Amino acid sequence: MALTKTTLCNMALSKLGSSRVQLSDFDSDTGEIKSQCALHYEPTLHELVRMHKWNCCKGRAKLTNSTTTDPKVPLFEFKEQHDLPSDYIRATYVTDSDQVYEYGKTVVDYNIEGDKLLSNFKNIWLCYEKEPTPAAMDPLFAQAFATLLAARLAVPLVGERSLSLSLIEEFNKVIMPEARRINAFEKRESPTVDSEWLDATYTSGSSYSNSYPPFSQTSYGSFS
């Protein structure tokens, strides 16, 4: 069965006790339970998306340049301004090229200010985290979201701060570690070069370096 907002809210409400009245429909229900669910749903979801690089939240985009000259925008420091996607929540990778790099990623200095990305490049490609639809949620992500949402609802609906703290503990110590562990199995990250010096000194595809820490046992290869 595909997840819906109603299902996710009821998963959260069920964690508050079996006697809690649940929602019949998120869009049409009224009353205090619906009001509190609607109040906390989106902020809690965005909070969870920002906590980790979730596979079910991935988005990619080539950004639209929105730089103007009258008045000059950006005013200083950066030369170009780009519109962020409407579903943007968090940037994970910013580059000035659509090429794929196996051993290093282009270093692009940027700032996120409001709904804009500021940089010194006219063309920007962005990998980012976005709000997933309920149907697109991974089951473990959905369980993490329902638990965190339940923690947010515990005080306004049940009046029990201790229950909220207990749910937060379950979220942090049980659900999130497993969700993040499984999430890591389903993606391959290319090594990220941390500086121009490391990029310039990379010489081979070896998976082990005999150099001293912090460069030993890395995937950068050997360094000249």
Short mmCIF file of C-alpha atoms in Angstrom, two decimals:
data_model
loop_
_atom_site.label_atom_id
_atom_site.label_comp_id
_atom_site.label_asym_id
_atom_site.label_seq_id
_atom_site.Cartn_x
_atom_site.Cartn_y
_atom_site.Cartn_z
CA MET A 1 0.00 0.00 0.00
CA ALA A 2 1.36 3.39 -1.02
CA LEU A 3 1.95 5.82 1.81
CA THR A 4 -0.17 8.97 2.08
CA LYS A 5 -0.18 11.99 4.38
CA THR A 6 -3.10 10.39 6.21
CA THR A 7 -1.18 7.13 6.70
CA LEU A 8 1.96 8.91 7.91
CA CYS A 9 0.01 11.03 10.41
CA ASN A 10 -1.81 7.95 11.70
CA MET A 11 1.52 6.13 12.08
CA ALA A 12 2.65 9.06 14.24
CA LEU A 13 -0.60 9.22 16.21
CA SER A 14 -0.45 5.49 16.92
CA LYS A 15 2.83 6.07 18.77
CA LEU A 16 0.97 8.34 21.19
CA GLY A 17 -1.27 5.52 22.45
CA SER A 18 -3.91 3.12 21.10
CA SER A 19 -6.75 5.33 22.35
CA ARG A 20 -5.80 8.29 20.16
CA VAL A 21 -8.37 9.26 17.54
CA GLN A 22 -6.79 9.01 14.11
CA LEU A 23 -7.41 10.87 10.88
CA SER A 24 -9.80 9.61 8.23
CA ASP A 25 -8.49 12.01 5.59
CA PHE A 26 -5.70 14.56 5.92
CA ASP A 27 -7.21 16.95 3.38
CA SER A 28 -10.82 17.01 4.59
CA ASP A 29 -10.68 16.33 8.35
CA THR A 30 -11.15 19.16 10.83
CA GLY A 31 -10.55 19.52 14.56
CA GLU A 32 -7.58 19.74 16.90
CA ILE A 33 -5.86 16.53 15.78
CA LYS A 34 -5.96 17.57 12.12
CA SER A 35 -4.83 21.10 12.98
CA GLN A 36 -1.80 19.89 14.94
CA CYS A 37 -0.88 17.33 12.26
CA ALA A 38 -1.09 20.02 9.57
CA LEU A 39 0.91 22.45 11.71
CA HIS A 40 3.82 20.07 12.31
CA TYR A 41 3.84 17.91 9.16
CA GLU A 42 5.89 20.01 6.75
CA PRO A 43 8.36 21.57 9.26
CA THR A 44 9.10 18.12 10.69
CA LEU A 45 9.56 16.62 7.22
CA HIS A 46 11.97 19.40 6.19
CA GLU A 47 13.85 18.95 9.46
CA LEU A 48 14.36 15.24 8.73
CA VAL A 49 15.39 15.84 5.11
CA ARG A 50 18.08 18.28 6.25
CA MET A 51 19.53 15.73 8.71
CA HIS A 52 21.01 13.38 6.10
CA LYS A 53 21.63 12.68 2.40
CA TRP A 54 18.55 10.53 1.79
CA ASN A 55 18.32 8.55 -1.43
CA CYS A 56 14.56 9.03 -1.62
CA CYS A 57 14.98 12.82 -1.41
CA LYS A 58 17.47 13.35 -4.23
CA GLY A 59 16.98 16.04 -6.83
CA ARG A 60 19.11 17.38 -9.70
CA ALA A 61 18.81 20.63 -11.60
CA LYS A 62 20.60 23.09 -13.86
CA LEU A 63 19.90 26.42 -12.22
CA THR A 64 18.48 29.46 -13.93
CA ASN A 65 20.73 32.50 -13.82
CA SER A 66 18.79 35.45 -12.39
CA THR A 67 21.61 38.01 -12.12
CA THR A 68 20.55 41.60 -12.80
CA THR A 69 22.59 44.75 -13.32
CA ASP A 70 20.08 47.40 -12.19
CA PRO A 71 20.54 47.26 -9.27
CA LYS A 72 23.55 44.96 -9.36
CA VAL A 73 22.70 41.57 -7.87
CA PRO A 74 24.63 40.11 -6.09
CA LEU A 75 25.79 43.43 -4.67
CA PHE A 76 29.34 42.21 -3.84
CA GLU A 77 31.54 39.12 -3.31
CA PHE A 78 29.81 37.00 -5.96
CA LYS A 79 29.12 37.80 -9.61
CA GLU A 80 26.19 35.51 -10.38
CA GLN A 81 22.84 34.68 -8.80
CA HIS A 82 20.76 31.57 -9.50
CA ASP A 83 17.19 30.59 -8.63
CA LEU A 84 16.94 27.52 -6.41
CA PRO A 85 14.38 24.82 -7.33
CA SER A 86 10.97 25.33 -5.74
CA ASP A 87 11.30 22.01 -3.87
CA TYR A 88 14.87 22.70 -2.66
CA ILE A 89 15.69 21.90 0.97
CA ARG A 90 19.46 21.33 1.14
CA ALA A 91 22.39 21.41 -1.29
CA THR A 92 24.62 18.32 -1.48
CA TYR A 93 26.84 19.07 -4.49
CA VAL A 94 27.35 22.21 -6.60
CA THR A 95 29.41 22.32 -9.78
CA ASP A 96 29.90 24.43 -12.92
CA SER A 97 29.88 21.42 -15.26
CA ASP A 98 27.53 18.59 -16.13
CA GLN A 99 30.47 16.23 -16.55
CA VAL A 100 30.92 13.29 -14.17
CA TYR A 101 34.25 13.07 -12.38
CA GLU A 102 35.37 9.66 -11.12
CA TYR A 103 38.11 10.80 -8.71
CA GLY A 104 37.34 14.40 -7.93
CA LYS A 105 34.60 16.97 -8.05
CA THR A 106 34.85 20.52 -9.23
CA VAL A 107 35.27 22.97 -6.39
CA VAL A 108 32.67 25.74 -6.61
CA ASP A 109 32.45 28.46 -3.98
CA TYR A 110 28.84 29.40 -3.34
CA ASN A 111 26.44 30.76 -0.75
CA ILE A 112 22.76 29.99 -0.26
CA GLU A 113 20.88 33.19 0.56
CA GLY A 114 17.11 33.00 0.74
CA ASP A 115 15.87 31.25 -2.41
CA LYS A 116 19.06 32.08 -4.36
CA LEU A 117 22.42 30.44 -4.88
CA LEU A 118 25.28 32.94 -5.30
CA SER A 119 28.43 31.97 -7.20
CA ASN A 120 30.99 33.24 -9.71
CA PHE A 121 29.78 30.93 -12.49
CA LYS A 122 27.08 31.57 -15.09
CA ASN A 123 26.21 27.86 -15.35
CA ILE A 124 25.48 25.90 -12.20
CA TRP A 125 24.42 22.27 -11.78
CA LEU A 126 23.00 21.33 -8.40
CA CYS A 127 22.43 18.06 -6.56
CA TYR A 128 20.10 18.68 -3.66
CA GLU A 129 17.69 17.21 -1.14
CA LYS A 130 14.02 17.85 -1.76
CA GLU A 131 10.75 17.08 -0.01
CA PRO A 132 9.66 13.58 -1.03
CA THR A 133 6.05 12.73 -1.71
CA PRO A 134 4.65 10.14 0.71
CA ALA A 135 4.58 7.55 -2.08
CA ALA A 136 8.29 8.12 -2.81
CA MET A 137 9.43 7.66 0.79
CA ASP A 138 11.65 4.74 1.69
CA PRO A 139 9.96 2.64 4.45
CA LEU A 140 12.73 3.39 6.96
CA PHE A 141 12.63 7.10 6.12
CA ALA A 142 8.85 7.00 6.63
CA GLN A 143 9.28 5.30 10.01
CA ALA A 144 11.83 7.92 11.06
CA PHE A 145 9.48 10.69 9.94
CA ALA A 146 6.48 9.20 11.76
CA THR A 147 8.50 8.88 14.97
CA LEU A 148 9.81 12.44 14.80
CA LEU A 149 6.31 13.72 13.97
CA ALA A 150 4.91 11.80 16.95
CA ALA A 151 7.49 13.47 19.19
CA ARG A 152 6.31 16.87 17.95
CA LEU A 153 2.64 15.96 18.54
CA ALA A 154 3.06 14.43 21.99
CA VAL A 155 2.91 17.66 23.97
CA PRO A 156 0.06 19.47 22.14
CA LEU A 157 -2.15 16.37 21.80
CA VAL A 158 -1.31 14.28 24.88
CA GLY A 159 0.32 16.83 27.18
CA GLU A 160 3.17 14.48 28.00
CA ARG A 161 6.66 15.90 27.62
CA SER A 162 8.15 12.65 28.90
CA LEU A 163 6.56 10.79 25.97
CA SER A 164 8.01 13.34 23.56
CA LEU A 165 11.49 12.85 25.04
CA SER A 166 11.09 9.07 24.88
CA LEU A 167 10.17 9.25 21.19
CA ILE A 168 13.14 11.51 20.48
CA GLU A 169 15.40 8.96 22.19
CA GLU A 170 13.91 6.15 20.09
CA PHE A 171 14.38 8.28 16.98
CA ASN A 172 18.04 9.09 17.72
CA LYS A 173 19.21 5.74 19.11
CA VAL A 174 17.16 3.12 17.27
CA ILE A 175 15.43 4.31 14.11
CA MET A 176 17.83 6.86 12.61
CA PRO A 177 21.00 4.72 12.88
CA GLU A 178 19.33 1.84 11.03
CA ALA A 179 17.71 4.13 8.44
CA ARG A 180 21.04 5.79 7.72
CA ARG A 181 22.85 2.44 7.57
CA ILE A 182 20.47 0.98 4.98
CA ASN A 183 20.42 4.26 3.07
CA ALA A 184 24.22 4.06 2.71
CA PHE A 185 24.00 0.64 1.04
CA GLU A 186 22.04 1.99 -1.91
CA LYS A 187 24.38 4.62 -3.29
CA ARG A 188 27.94 5.03 -4.50
CA GLU A 189 29.72 8.26 -3.70
CA SER A 190 32.68 9.34 -5.83
CA PRO A 191 35.57 10.46 -3.61
CA THR A 192 35.45 14.20 -3.02
CA VAL A 193 38.72 16.10 -3.36
CA ASP A 194 38.93 18.39 -0.35
CA SER A 195 41.28 21.01 -1.78
CA GLU A 196 42.97 22.15 -4.97
CA TRP A 197 46.27 20.80 -3.59
CA LEU A 198 44.85 17.29 -3.21
CA ASP A 199 43.32 17.54 -6.67
CA ALA A 200 46.63 18.60 -8.21
CA THR A 201 48.70 15.89 -6.50
CA TYR A 202 46.48 12.92 -7.31
CA THR A 203 48.50 10.49 -9.46
CA SER A 204 46.87 7.06 -9.45
CA GLY A 205 43.73 5.04 -8.92
CA SER A 206 45.19 3.09 -6.03
CA SER A 207 42.83 2.62 -3.10
CA TYR A 208 45.60 2.83 -0.49
CA SER A 209 48.25 5.42 0.23
CA ASN A 210 51.39 4.88 2.31
CA SER A 211 51.56 8.53 3.29
CA TYR A 212 51.22 9.65 6.89
CA PRO A 213 47.90 10.63 8.50
CA PRO A 214 45.59 12.24 7.71
CA PHE A 215 46.21 11.02 4.15
CA SER A 216 46.83 7.32 4.87
CA GLN A 217 44.20 4.72 4.07
CA THR A 218 42.24 7.01 1.79
CA SER A 219 40.74 6.54 -1.63
CA TYR A 220 42.72 9.43 -3.12
CA GLY A 221 45.48 7.14 -4.37
CA SER A 222 49.16 8.03 -4.09
CA PHE A 223 50.46 11.57 -3.91
CA SER A 224 53.57 13.05 -5.49
#
